[in-house]
Amino acid sequence: MKWRPPARLVLLVAIVYLSQLVSQSESASSQKAFRRDPGHPQWHHGAFHDVRDTIRSDVRRMLHTRAEVPFQVPLEVNVVLIGFSGDGGYRYAIDAHKLEEFLKLSFPSHRPSCLETGEPLDIEHDIVYNAFSIGQAELIALEKALKEGMVPAGSAREAEYGREVPLFEVDATTVEPVFQKLYNYIFDIENSATDKDRPVPSAIFIVNFDKVRMDPRNKELDLETLMYGKITQLSDEDMKKQEADYIYRYRYNGGGATQVWLSSDRFVVIDLSAGPCTYGKIETEEGTVSLRTLPRLRNAMFPRGLAMVNDAHEVFVGQLAALIATTIEHVIAPDVRFETVDLTTRLLIPIIVLQNHNRYNIMAKGHNNSIDIEAIEAEVKKLVHEGQEVVIVGGSHALHRHEKLAIAVSKAMRGHSFQETNKDGRFHVRTKTYLDGAILKEEMERSADVLAAGLLEVADPSLSSKFFLKQTWTYESDGSTDSILKHKPVWASYESRSSKTKKKKKQKKEGNLYRTYGTRVIPVFVLSLADVDANLMMEEESFVWTSNDVVIVLEHRNDKIPLSYVSETERRHAFPSLAQRHILAGLASAVGGLSAPYEKASHVHERPVVNWLWATGCHPFGPFSNATGISRMLQDVALRNTIYARVDSALRKVRDMSENVQSFAAEYLKTPLGEPVKGQKNKTSTELWLEKFYKKTTNLPEPFPHELVERLEKYLDSLEEQLVDLSSLLYDHRLQDAHLNSSEILQSSMFTLQYVDHVLSSEREKMRCCNIEYKYPMQASVTFIYGGILLAGFFVYFVVIFFSSPVR
């Protein structure tokens, strides 16, 4: 007879087993990567309420006391620490709160400049830092994606004189979606994608991976199990093996090898466990990225010399803070390339291909080197604000049909000699030919409107009258056989500075073209040349030359050209047949005012200086990039640049207005002894400068109009409120509202400046009849008369005193 367990016992065992399964599934699901649970810490964005009063006081001091105080705009920077909670490489830990406090003390503000003028803008960023760490599950998920994306790429050296170890490369575009998940998870982007008024954060991901865990040669370790398990601590021997005897590095879309890269979204990645990487310009120290540019955790854990471990930790945190500051200066809030005050509502970009051959046409679709106008238009529209119409047309012209353009291309050919060493070890002198973009611009910009109007007429006749005013197309200028070019010679455009003759108004001739009001035209000239020097480039080893109103790109079908830039042990090469990236780089600078992430204005050197650290990533600039798109972070920078240009221009107009009023007051408002009018003794030095002038109405003639003082007071009060609101809108990333606000500020400043100039000029005309002079009397007879009267008065006084004495 078999023994059977009781039914109750079987039921109890089943319940216990099911409860264990449920608890395990709940624990696993609770630790799932990128899962937002109810207790997940929320990202807070509300620092503007803490600094509103400070911004208001600074704005008031700037407007009313004529103090050189820049306009304060809070800028929030989020520093995300990955693998710094004792769960990454070397089990290293950083206190996020202490790092945040250190950043506030060491780099509290940043003031961008204009690369074109070298002058700082009247805008200063008050940086608000948020530093926090991520969980273990997200760290393991990133390591798993990185391990799967590693591809063997030979070998590399650990240090300058280190040993050769296996090398793996990671295409940053393949692991970028996992970092994008982390970004959306931290800032809850997916749940608020439809909310346009929600602030959009900028993030810096600082990564410290465990290289032993994600060693691609170790196929036995399953990283999925580590997401829910406990990470073991390391012994001293394990610490020494944390480099895992291999090196990995990134390449963004086939660009240069790097440890840092700019993503297509609003975050950057700094991987301290990758590399080290070296790249820069040959025989040039400036901006070179070396083995010591980025801090290494191995140096912090095993310091050399007499340095203690605690001191090494402080040094590492200081280097990390300097790296964050460099990222802010070059990527998050970089300098402005061109400060263009643009109030137009229509933007026309004609892509004009000028070719000296008939072998191929880069405007034709279907080729590997074809220009994709739709892709360029999609990227440019992201650089302008809503409501601005963007039209891009393209066409090709034979260069030999426009003789003056062909002559301009020939004149722009330049050459410079340099010495280089060959394999024999000797110096050899070589001459390199290049194309000078500045000379080309002088000729190209004069023909831009006519060529652009012709392309627009062919592409869409309905838009032609919208962008240009024309009477007829058959008018031919005298003395020129070129039906397209109708302009003066180059020397005629330069006017003598000493000539004081007034400019005559130009008469509109029949056949001439004039841009309609509210239209901006930025032509892109693509020179497609054949039978030229195989290494022909433009200046500074580039294929694009940009100004604020024209872009010139060089293209020819030759093999890749070796550059004087090196990445690791290999030279970088340029492909002259690929014009798409260079067109986009030129338009990004001309339309959005974007500067290359490796350039920065230096007031000490009085020129732009370079730092090649951020030369890689999702941007079209420089020899180390290979992307044909623009990151969202740089798109935000371009939109802010338009606003900053308007505010900077408006504040300069306010200062000019203040100077005009002060000079008028200094000239006409004086005491009888010739001293300037001063305020009351109880007024401080920071009192309103308008209160230094009189406010009380009087029946006497007023050399300073009382109405002007009242209107200026009202204008400055309203401008103060507008600037405070603008600072709040920029902090909340409401760029469209900030764009409208800045337009109103600029227009009101222009109108007020014109009003002040008109009133002061009319008052000067009234005051021409009066003149105050201080001089000694020149007639001797008048002097003797006054002297006699004085002596007679003294005589009468003494006579009266003498005879009125009681003794007498």
PDB file of C-alpha atoms in Angstrom, residues 72-336:
ATOM      1  CA  GLN A  72      22.034  87.202 -16.397  1.00  0.00           C
ATOM      2  CA  VAL A  73      20.479  84.038 -17.865  1.00  0.00           C
ATOM      3  CA  PRO A  74      20.381  80.910 -15.662  1.00  0.00           C
ATOM      4  CA  LEU A  75      21.612  77.777 -17.429  1.00  0.00           C
ATOM      5  CA  GLU A  76      20.937  74.355 -15.963  1.00  0.00           C
ATOM      6  CA  VAL A  77      23.564  71.624 -16.457  1.00  0.00           C
ATOM      7  CA  ASN A  78      22.851  68.055 -15.333  1.00  0.00           C
ATOM      8  CA  VAL A  79      25.880  65.926 -14.494  1.00  0.00           C
ATOM      9  CA  VAL A  80      24.970  62.199 -14.501  1.00  0.00           C
ATOM     10  CA  LEU A  81      27.507  59.935 -12.780  1.00  0.00           C
ATOM     11  CA  ILE A  82      27.504  56.386 -14.200  1.00  0.00           C
ATOM     12  CA  GLY A  83      29.456  53.788 -12.234  1.00  0.00           C
ATOM     13  CA  PHE A  84      30.558  56.130  -9.422  1.00  0.00           C
ATOM     14  CA  SER A  85      28.481  54.548  -6.634  1.00  0.00           C
ATOM     15  CA  GLY A  86      30.950  51.804  -5.773  1.00  0.00           C
ATOM     16  CA  ASP A  87      29.629  49.574  -8.569  1.00  0.00           C
ATOM     17  CA  GLY A  88      31.824  50.566 -11.534  1.00  0.00           C
ATOM     18  CA  GLY A  89      35.509  50.362 -12.338  1.00  0.00           C
ATOM     19  CA  TYR A  90      37.810  50.161  -9.295  1.00  0.00           C
ATOM     20  CA  ARG A  91      34.555  50.369  -7.268  1.00  0.00           C
ATOM     21  CA  TYR A  92      35.256  54.100  -7.191  1.00  0.00           C
ATOM     22  CA  ALA A  93      32.711  56.383  -5.496  1.00  0.00           C
ATOM     23  CA  ILE A  94      32.102  60.129  -5.798  1.00  0.00           C
ATOM     24  CA  ASP A  95      29.756  62.109  -3.586  1.00  0.00           C
ATOM     25  CA  ALA A  96      27.398  63.790  -6.078  1.00  0.00           C
ATOM     26  CA  HIS A  97      26.431  66.537  -3.631  1.00  0.00           C
ATOM     27  CA  LYS A  98      30.063  67.467  -2.928  1.00  0.00           C
ATOM     28  CA  LEU A  99      30.813  67.499  -6.665  1.00  0.00           C
ATOM     29  CA  GLU A 100      27.837  69.785  -7.215  1.00  0.00           C
ATOM     30  CA  GLU A 101      29.025  72.204  -4.512  1.00  0.00           C
ATOM     31  CA  PHE A 102      32.561  72.158  -5.903  1.00  0.00           C
ATOM     32  CA  LEU A 103      31.305  72.996  -9.396  1.00  0.00           C
ATOM     33  CA  LYS A 104      29.284  75.927  -8.059  1.00  0.00           C
ATOM     34  CA  LEU A 105      32.382  77.340  -6.367  1.00  0.00           C
ATOM     35  CA  SER A 106      34.888  76.693  -9.152  1.00  0.00           C
ATOM     36  CA  PHE A 107      32.835  77.518 -12.268  1.00  0.00           C
ATOM     37  CA  PRO A 108      29.734  79.500 -11.261  1.00  0.00           C
ATOM     38  CA  SER A 109      29.193  81.478 -14.472  1.00  0.00           C
ATOM     39  CA  HIS A 110      30.158  81.640 -18.125  1.00  0.00           C
ATOM     40  CA  ARG A 111      30.028  84.553 -20.572  1.00  0.00           C
ATOM     41  CA  PRO A 112      30.133  83.640 -24.272  1.00  0.00           C
ATOM     42  CA  SER A 113      31.804  85.811 -26.893  1.00  0.00           C
ATOM     43  CA  CYS A 114      31.471  86.487 -30.604  1.00  0.00           C
ATOM     44  CA  LEU A 115      34.189  84.862 -32.713  1.00  0.00           C
ATOM     45  CA  GLU A 116      33.765  87.429 -35.486  1.00  0.00           C
ATOM     46  CA  THR A 117      34.441  90.478 -33.301  1.00  0.00           C
ATOM     47  CA  GLY A 118      36.234  88.862 -30.359  1.00  0.00           C
ATOM     48  CA  GLU A 119      34.078  90.859 -27.942  1.00  0.00           C
ATOM     49  CA  PRO A 120      32.096  89.245 -25.107  1.00  0.00           C
ATOM     50  CA  LEU A 121      28.325  89.346 -25.369  1.00  0.00           C
ATOM     51  CA  ASP A 122      26.179  91.275 -22.917  1.00  0.00           C
ATOM     52  CA  ILE A 123      24.800  87.920 -21.745  1.00  0.00           C
ATOM     53  CA  GLU A 124      26.205  85.849 -18.903  1.00  0.00           C
ATOM     54  CA  HIS A 125      25.095  82.370 -17.893  1.00  0.00           C
ATOM     55  CA  ASP A 126      24.560  81.759 -14.197  1.00  0.00           C
ATOM     56  CA  ILE A 127      25.117  78.003 -14.178  1.00  0.00           C
ATOM     57  CA  VAL A 128      22.860  75.807 -12.044  1.00  0.00           C
ATOM     58  CA  TYR A 129      24.321  72.329 -11.468  1.00  0.00           C
ATOM     59  CA  ASN A 130      22.437  69.108 -10.772  1.00  0.00           C
ATOM     60  CA  ALA A 131      24.685  66.108 -10.045  1.00  0.00           C
ATOM     61  CA  PHE A 132      23.278  62.643  -9.357  1.00  0.00           C
ATOM     62  CA  SER A 133      24.118  58.974  -9.852  1.00  0.00           C
ATOM     63  CA  ILE A 134      22.200  56.176 -11.591  1.00  0.00           C
ATOM     64  CA  GLY A 135      21.337  52.697 -10.354  1.00  0.00           C
ATOM     65  CA  GLN A 136      23.040  49.372 -10.804  1.00  0.00           C
ATOM     66  CA  ALA A 137      20.572  47.965 -13.329  1.00  0.00           C
ATOM     67  CA  GLU A 138      21.115  50.879 -15.742  1.00  0.00           C
ATOM     68  CA  LEU A 139      24.908  50.572 -15.383  1.00  0.00           C
ATOM     69  CA  ILE A 140      24.852  46.853 -16.260  1.00  0.00           C
ATOM     70  CA  ALA A 141      22.518  47.509 -19.215  1.00  0.00           C
ATOM     71  CA  LEU A 142      24.976  50.041 -20.644  1.00  0.00           C
ATOM     72  CA  GLU A 143      27.913  47.678 -20.116  1.00  0.00           C
ATOM     73  CA  LYS A 144      26.013  44.888 -21.859  1.00  0.00           C
ATOM     74  CA  ALA A 145      25.271  47.081 -24.897  1.00  0.00           C
ATOM     75  CA  LEU A 146      28.886  48.240 -25.046  1.00  0.00           C
ATOM     76  CA  LYS A 147      30.207  44.695 -24.813  1.00  0.00           C
ATOM     77  CA  GLU A 148      28.002  43.622 -27.712  1.00  0.00           C
ATOM     78  CA  GLY A 149      29.172  46.573 -29.824  1.00  0.00           C
ATOM     79  CA  MET A 150      32.925  46.022 -29.454  1.00  0.00           C
ATOM     80  CA  VAL A 151      34.748  45.073 -32.662  1.00  0.00           C
ATOM     81  CA  PRO A 152      38.411  43.933 -32.734  1.00  0.00           C
ATOM     82  CA  ALA A 153      40.674  46.577 -34.322  1.00  0.00           C
ATOM     83  CA  GLY A 154      44.218  45.350 -33.842  1.00  0.00           C
ATOM     84  CA  SER A 155      46.358  46.477 -30.922  1.00  0.00           C
ATOM     85  CA  ALA A 156      47.334  49.708 -29.180  1.00  0.00           C
ATOM     86  CA  ARG A 157      49.620  50.904 -26.399  1.00  0.00           C
ATOM     87  CA  GLU A 158      48.352  51.404 -22.862  1.00  0.00           C
ATOM     88  CA  ALA A 159      50.477  54.518 -22.377  1.00  0.00           C
ATOM     89  CA  GLU A 160      53.237  56.431 -24.134  1.00  0.00           C
ATOM     90  CA  TYR A 161      55.779  53.686 -23.509  1.00  0.00           C
ATOM     91  CA  GLY A 162      53.390  50.973 -22.385  1.00  0.00           C
ATOM     92  CA  ARG A 163      52.872  47.502 -23.714  1.00  0.00           C
ATOM     93  CA  GLU A 164      50.807  46.473 -26.706  1.00  0.00           C
ATOM     94  CA  VAL A 165      47.344  45.223 -25.758  1.00  0.00           C
ATOM     95  CA  PRO A 166      44.311  44.191 -27.862  1.00  0.00           C
ATOM     96  CA  LEU A 167      42.222  47.066 -29.198  1.00  0.00           C
ATOM     97  CA  PHE A 168      38.444  47.132 -29.665  1.00  0.00           C
ATOM     98  CA  GLU A 169      36.406  49.883 -31.314  1.00  0.00           C
ATOM     99  CA  VAL A 170      32.783  50.794 -30.709  1.00  0.00           C
ATOM    100  CA  ASP A 171      30.590  52.646 -33.196  1.00  0.00           C
ATOM    101  CA  ALA A 172      28.967  55.286 -31.020  1.00  0.00           C
ATOM    102  CA  THR A 173      25.849  55.326 -33.193  1.00  0.00           C
ATOM    103  CA  THR A 174      25.139  51.673 -32.266  1.00  0.00           C
ATOM    104  CA  VAL A 175      25.239  52.257 -28.483  1.00  0.00           C
ATOM    105  CA  GLU A 176      23.646  55.718 -28.643  1.00  0.00           C
ATOM    106  CA  PRO A 177      20.064  54.308 -28.422  1.00  0.00           C
ATOM    107  CA  VAL A 178      20.892  52.759 -25.031  1.00  0.00           C
ATOM    108  CA  PHE A 179      22.203  56.088 -23.741  1.00  0.00           C
ATOM    109  CA  GLN A 180      19.053  57.646 -25.202  1.00  0.00           C
ATOM    110  CA  LYS A 181      16.975  55.243 -23.077  1.00  0.00           C
ATOM    111  CA  LEU A 182      18.913  56.354 -20.019  1.00  0.00           C
ATOM    112  CA  TYR A 183      18.323  60.012 -20.888  1.00  0.00           C
ATOM    113  CA  ASN A 184      14.583  59.457 -21.341  1.00  0.00           C
ATOM    114  CA  TYR A 185      14.448  57.400 -18.144  1.00  0.00           C
ATOM    115  CA  ILE A 186      16.160  60.029 -15.988  1.00  0.00           C
ATOM    116  CA  PHE A 187      14.266  63.057 -17.262  1.00  0.00           C
ATOM    117  CA  ASP A 188      10.947  61.338 -18.098  1.00  0.00           C
ATOM    118  CA  ILE A 189      11.019  62.519 -21.708  1.00  0.00           C
ATOM    119  CA  GLU A 190       8.730  59.873 -23.227  1.00  0.00           C
ATOM    120  CA  ASN A 191       5.819  60.606 -20.892  1.00  0.00           C
ATOM    121  CA  SER A 192       5.992  64.344 -21.585  1.00  0.00           C
ATOM    122  CA  ALA A 193       6.854  64.334 -25.278  1.00  0.00           C
ATOM    123  CA  THR A 194       3.649  66.146 -26.141  1.00  0.00           C
ATOM    124  CA  ASP A 195       4.203  68.908 -23.587  1.00  0.00           C
ATOM    125  CA  LYS A 196       6.006  71.660 -25.506  1.00  0.00           C
ATOM    126  CA  ASP A 197       6.273  73.984 -22.512  1.00  0.00           C
ATOM    127  CA  ARG A 198       8.177  71.433 -20.464  1.00  0.00           C
ATOM    128  CA  PRO A 199      11.848  72.344 -19.933  1.00  0.00           C
ATOM    129  CA  VAL A 200      14.335  70.296 -21.935  1.00  0.00           C
ATOM    130  CA  PRO A 201      17.450  69.320 -19.967  1.00  0.00           C
ATOM    131  CA  SER A 202      21.066  69.203 -21.129  1.00  0.00           C
ATOM    132  CA  ALA A 203      23.060  66.337 -19.641  1.00  0.00           C
ATOM    133  CA  ILE A 204      26.702  65.304 -19.313  1.00  0.00           C
ATOM    134  CA  PHE A 205      27.137  61.540 -18.886  1.00  0.00           C
ATOM    135  CA  ILE A 206      30.380  60.752 -17.045  1.00  0.00           C
ATOM    136  CA  VAL A 207      30.994  57.025 -17.369  1.00  0.00           C
ATOM    137  CA  ASN A 208      33.123  54.607 -15.323  1.00  0.00           C
ATOM    138  CA  PHE A 209      32.585  51.075 -16.623  1.00  0.00           C
ATOM    139  CA  ASP A 210      34.077  47.880 -15.188  1.00  0.00           C
ATOM    140  CA  LYS A 211      36.315  46.681 -18.023  1.00  0.00           C
ATOM    141  CA  VAL A 212      36.651  43.214 -16.473  1.00  0.00           C
ATOM    142  CA  ARG A 213      32.869  42.672 -16.514  1.00  0.00           C
ATOM    143  CA  MET A 214      32.427  43.754 -20.123  1.00  0.00           C
ATOM    144  CA  ASP A 215      35.541  42.113 -21.535  1.00  0.00           C
ATOM    145  CA  PRO A 216      34.389  40.966 -24.996  1.00  0.00           C
ATOM    146  CA  ARG A 217      36.763  37.981 -24.835  1.00  0.00           C
ATOM    147  CA  ASN A 218      34.962  36.608 -21.776  1.00  0.00           C
ATOM    148  CA  LYS A 219      31.938  34.763 -23.171  1.00  0.00           C
ATOM    149  CA  GLU A 220      31.094  32.928 -19.935  1.00  0.00           C
ATOM    150  CA  LEU A 221      30.040  35.927 -17.839  1.00  0.00           C
ATOM    151  CA  ASP A 222      26.339  36.756 -18.211  1.00  0.00           C
ATOM    152  CA  LEU A 223      25.716  40.401 -17.401  1.00  0.00           C
ATOM    153  CA  GLU A 224      21.952  39.815 -17.170  1.00  0.00           C
ATOM    154  CA  THR A 225      22.435  37.994 -13.849  1.00  0.00           C
ATOM    155  CA  LEU A 226      24.372  40.951 -12.410  1.00  0.00           C
ATOM    156  CA  MET A 227      21.434  43.314 -12.881  1.00  0.00           C
ATOM    157  CA  TYR A 228      19.652  41.770  -9.906  1.00  0.00           C
ATOM    158  CA  GLY A 229      22.599  40.378  -7.944  1.00  0.00           C
ATOM    159  CA  LYS A 230      25.041  41.951  -5.558  1.00  0.00           C
ATOM    160  CA  ILE A 231      28.270  43.299  -7.004  1.00  0.00           C
ATOM    161  CA  THR A 232      31.285  41.918  -5.161  1.00  0.00           C
ATOM    162  CA  GLN A 233      34.013  44.137  -3.818  1.00  0.00           C
ATOM    163  CA  LEU A 234      37.549  43.945  -5.180  1.00  0.00           C
ATOM    164  CA  SER A 235      40.698  42.762  -3.481  1.00  0.00           C
ATOM    165  CA  ASP A 236      44.073  44.439  -3.943  1.00  0.00           C
ATOM    166  CA  GLU A 237      44.994  41.981  -6.670  1.00  0.00           C
ATOM    167  CA  ASP A 238      41.690  42.556  -8.452  1.00  0.00           C
ATOM    168  CA  MET A 239      42.290  46.322  -8.278  1.00  0.00           C
ATOM    169  CA  LYS A 240      45.532  45.933 -10.204  1.00  0.00           C
ATOM    170  CA  LYS A 241      43.744  43.951 -12.933  1.00  0.00           C
ATOM    171  CA  GLN A 242      40.923  46.441 -13.529  1.00  0.00           C
ATOM    172  CA  GLU A 243      42.346  47.588 -16.869  1.00  0.00           C
ATOM    173  CA  ALA A 244      41.704  44.004 -18.076  1.00  0.00           C
ATOM    174  CA  ASP A 245      44.638  44.084 -20.555  1.00  0.00           C
ATOM    175  CA  TYR A 246      42.678  45.634 -23.424  1.00  0.00           C
ATOM    176  CA  ILE A 247      41.664  49.074 -24.722  1.00  0.00           C
ATOM    177  CA  TYR A 248      38.414  50.204 -26.307  1.00  0.00           C
ATOM    178  CA  ARG A 249      37.503  53.516 -27.903  1.00  0.00           C
ATOM    179  CA  TYR A 250      34.634  55.105 -29.823  1.00  0.00           C
ATOM    180  CA  ARG A 251      34.180  56.333 -33.383  1.00  0.00           C
ATOM    181  CA  TYR A 252      31.078  58.349 -34.201  1.00  0.00           C
ATOM    182  CA  ASN A 253      29.937  57.435 -37.722  1.00  0.00           C
ATOM    183  CA  GLY A 254      33.483  56.633 -38.825  1.00  0.00           C
ATOM    184  CA  GLY A 255      35.086  59.797 -37.439  1.00  0.00           C
ATOM    185  CA  GLY A 256      38.207  60.057 -35.326  1.00  0.00           C
ATOM    186  CA  ALA A 257      38.897  57.751 -32.367  1.00  0.00           C
ATOM    187  CA  THR A 258      37.810  59.338 -29.102  1.00  0.00           C
ATOM    188  CA  GLN A 259      36.669  58.903 -25.495  1.00  0.00           C
ATOM    189  CA  VAL A 260      34.080  61.698 -25.655  1.00  0.00           C
ATOM    190  CA  TRP A 261      31.329  62.291 -28.216  1.00  0.00           C
ATOM    191  CA  LEU A 262      28.354  64.523 -28.809  1.00  0.00           C
ATOM    192  CA  SER A 263      25.107  62.642 -29.333  1.00  0.00           C
ATOM    193  CA  SER A 264      22.305  63.455 -31.736  1.00  0.00           C
ATOM    194  CA  ASP A 265      20.137  64.435 -28.752  1.00  0.00           C
ATOM    195  CA  ARG A 266      20.790  66.761 -25.809  1.00  0.00           C
ATOM    196  CA  PHE A 267      23.528  64.848 -24.013  1.00  0.00           C
ATOM    197  CA  VAL A 268      27.251  64.216 -24.296  1.00  0.00           C
ATOM    198  CA  VAL A 269      29.201  61.137 -23.197  1.00  0.00           C
ATOM    199  CA  ILE A 270      32.556  61.223 -21.389  1.00  0.00           C
ATOM    200  CA  ASP A 271      33.866  57.683 -20.898  1.00  0.00           C
ATOM    201  CA  LEU A 272      36.801  57.691 -18.463  1.00  0.00           C
ATOM    202  CA  SER A 273      37.321  53.933 -18.787  1.00  0.00           C
ATOM    203  CA  ALA A 274      37.839  54.132 -22.569  1.00  0.00           C
ATOM    204  CA  GLY A 275      41.068  55.031 -24.275  1.00  0.00           C
ATOM    205  CA  PRO A 276      43.318  56.854 -23.718  1.00  0.00           C
ATOM    206  CA  CYS A 277      43.088  58.515 -27.143  1.00  0.00           C
ATOM    207  CA  THR A 278      45.348  61.013 -28.866  1.00  0.00           C
ATOM    208  CA  TYR A 279      44.472  63.309 -31.765  1.00  0.00           C
ATOM    209  CA  GLY A 280      45.258  66.797 -32.985  1.00  0.00           C
ATOM    210  CA  LYS A 281      47.278  68.709 -35.542  1.00  0.00           C
ATOM    211  CA  ILE A 282      50.780  67.628 -36.488  1.00  0.00           C
ATOM    212  CA  GLU A 283      53.612  69.783 -35.103  1.00  0.00           C
ATOM    213  CA  THR A 284      51.142  71.996 -33.235  1.00  0.00           C
ATOM    214  CA  GLU A 285      50.712  71.913 -29.484  1.00  0.00           C
ATOM    215  CA  GLU A 286      47.530  73.979 -29.291  1.00  0.00           C
ATOM    216  CA  GLY A 287      44.404  71.938 -28.688  1.00  0.00           C
ATOM    217  CA  THR A 288      46.042  68.529 -28.960  1.00  0.00           C
ATOM    218  CA  VAL A 289      44.328  65.738 -27.033  1.00  0.00           C
ATOM    219  CA  SER A 290      47.031  63.671 -25.350  1.00  0.00           C
ATOM    220  CA  LEU A 291      47.161  60.723 -22.972  1.00  0.00           C
ATOM    221  CA  ARG A 292      46.885  63.096 -20.006  1.00  0.00           C
ATOM    222  CA  THR A 293      44.037  65.284 -21.255  1.00  0.00           C
ATOM    223  CA  LEU A 294      41.325  63.249 -19.527  1.00  0.00           C
ATOM    224  CA  PRO A 295      41.764  62.001 -15.948  1.00  0.00           C
ATOM    225  CA  ARG A 296      42.411  58.288 -15.422  1.00  0.00           C
ATOM    226  CA  LEU A 297      41.097  56.361 -12.441  1.00  0.00           C
ATOM    227  CA  ARG A 298      44.233  54.232 -12.336  1.00  0.00           C
ATOM    228  CA  ASN A 299      46.253  57.343 -11.480  1.00  0.00           C
ATOM    229  CA  ALA A 300      43.814  58.173  -8.695  1.00  0.00           C
ATOM    230  CA  MET A 301      43.908  54.670  -7.219  1.00  0.00           C
ATOM    231  CA  PHE A 302      47.655  54.124  -7.622  1.00  0.00           C
ATOM    232  CA  PRO A 303      49.249  57.579  -7.373  1.00  0.00           C
ATOM    233  CA  ARG A 304      52.923  57.842  -8.122  1.00  0.00           C
ATOM    234  CA  GLY A 305      55.500  59.688  -6.048  1.00  0.00           C
ATOM    235  CA  LEU A 306      54.717  61.113  -2.635  1.00  0.00           C
ATOM    236  CA  ALA A 307      51.054  61.832  -3.362  1.00  0.00           C
ATOM    237  CA  MET A 308      48.612  60.315  -0.912  1.00  0.00           C
ATOM    238  CA  VAL A 309      45.375  58.601  -1.931  1.00  0.00           C
ATOM    239  CA  ASN A 310      43.220  61.360  -0.434  1.00  0.00           C
ATOM    240  CA  ASP A 311      45.155  64.000  -2.339  1.00  0.00           C
ATOM    241  CA  ALA A 312      44.803  61.935  -5.505  1.00  0.00           C
ATOM    242  CA  HIS A 313      41.020  61.857  -5.018  1.00  0.00           C
ATOM    243  CA  GLU A 314      40.900  65.650  -4.703  1.00  0.00           C
ATOM    244  CA  VAL A 315      43.053  66.020  -7.791  1.00  0.00           C
ATOM    245  CA  PHE A 316      40.768  63.658  -9.709  1.00  0.00           C
ATOM    246  CA  VAL A 317      37.644  65.604  -8.706  1.00  0.00           C
ATOM    247  CA  GLY A 318      39.351  68.860  -9.710  1.00  0.00           C
ATOM    248  CA  GLN A 319      40.256  67.449 -13.123  1.00  0.00           C
ATOM    249  CA  LEU A 320      36.692  66.209 -13.526  1.00  0.00           C
ATOM    250  CA  ALA A 321      35.324  69.674 -12.733  1.00  0.00           C
ATOM    251  CA  ALA A 322      37.694  71.248 -15.276  1.00  0.00           C
ATOM    252  CA  LEU A 323      36.484  68.744 -17.873  1.00  0.00           C
ATOM    253  CA  ILE A 324      32.859  69.670 -17.153  1.00  0.00           C
ATOM    254  CA  ALA A 325      33.700  73.376 -17.472  1.00  0.00           C
ATOM    255  CA  THR A 326      35.374  72.755 -20.847  1.00  0.00           C
ATOM    256  CA  THR A 327      32.275  70.875 -22.020  1.00  0.00           C
ATOM    257  CA  ILE A 328      30.037  73.797 -21.069  1.00  0.00           C
ATOM    258  CA  GLU A 329      32.258  76.331 -22.835  1.00  0.00           C
ATOM    259  CA  HIS A 330      32.536  74.370 -26.086  1.00  0.00           C
ATOM    260  CA  VAL A 331      29.274  72.410 -26.434  1.00  0.00           C
ATOM    261  CA  ILE A 332      26.452  73.471 -24.098  1.00  0.00           C
ATOM    262  CA  ALA A 333      26.987  77.260 -24.200  1.00  0.00           C
ATOM    263  CA  PRO A 334      29.652  77.906 -26.875  1.00  0.00           C
ATOM    264  CA  ASP A 335      30.685  81.164 -28.468  1.00  0.00           C
ATOM    265  CA  VAL A 336      28.684  82.717 -31.292  1.00  0.00           C
TER     266      VAL A 336
END
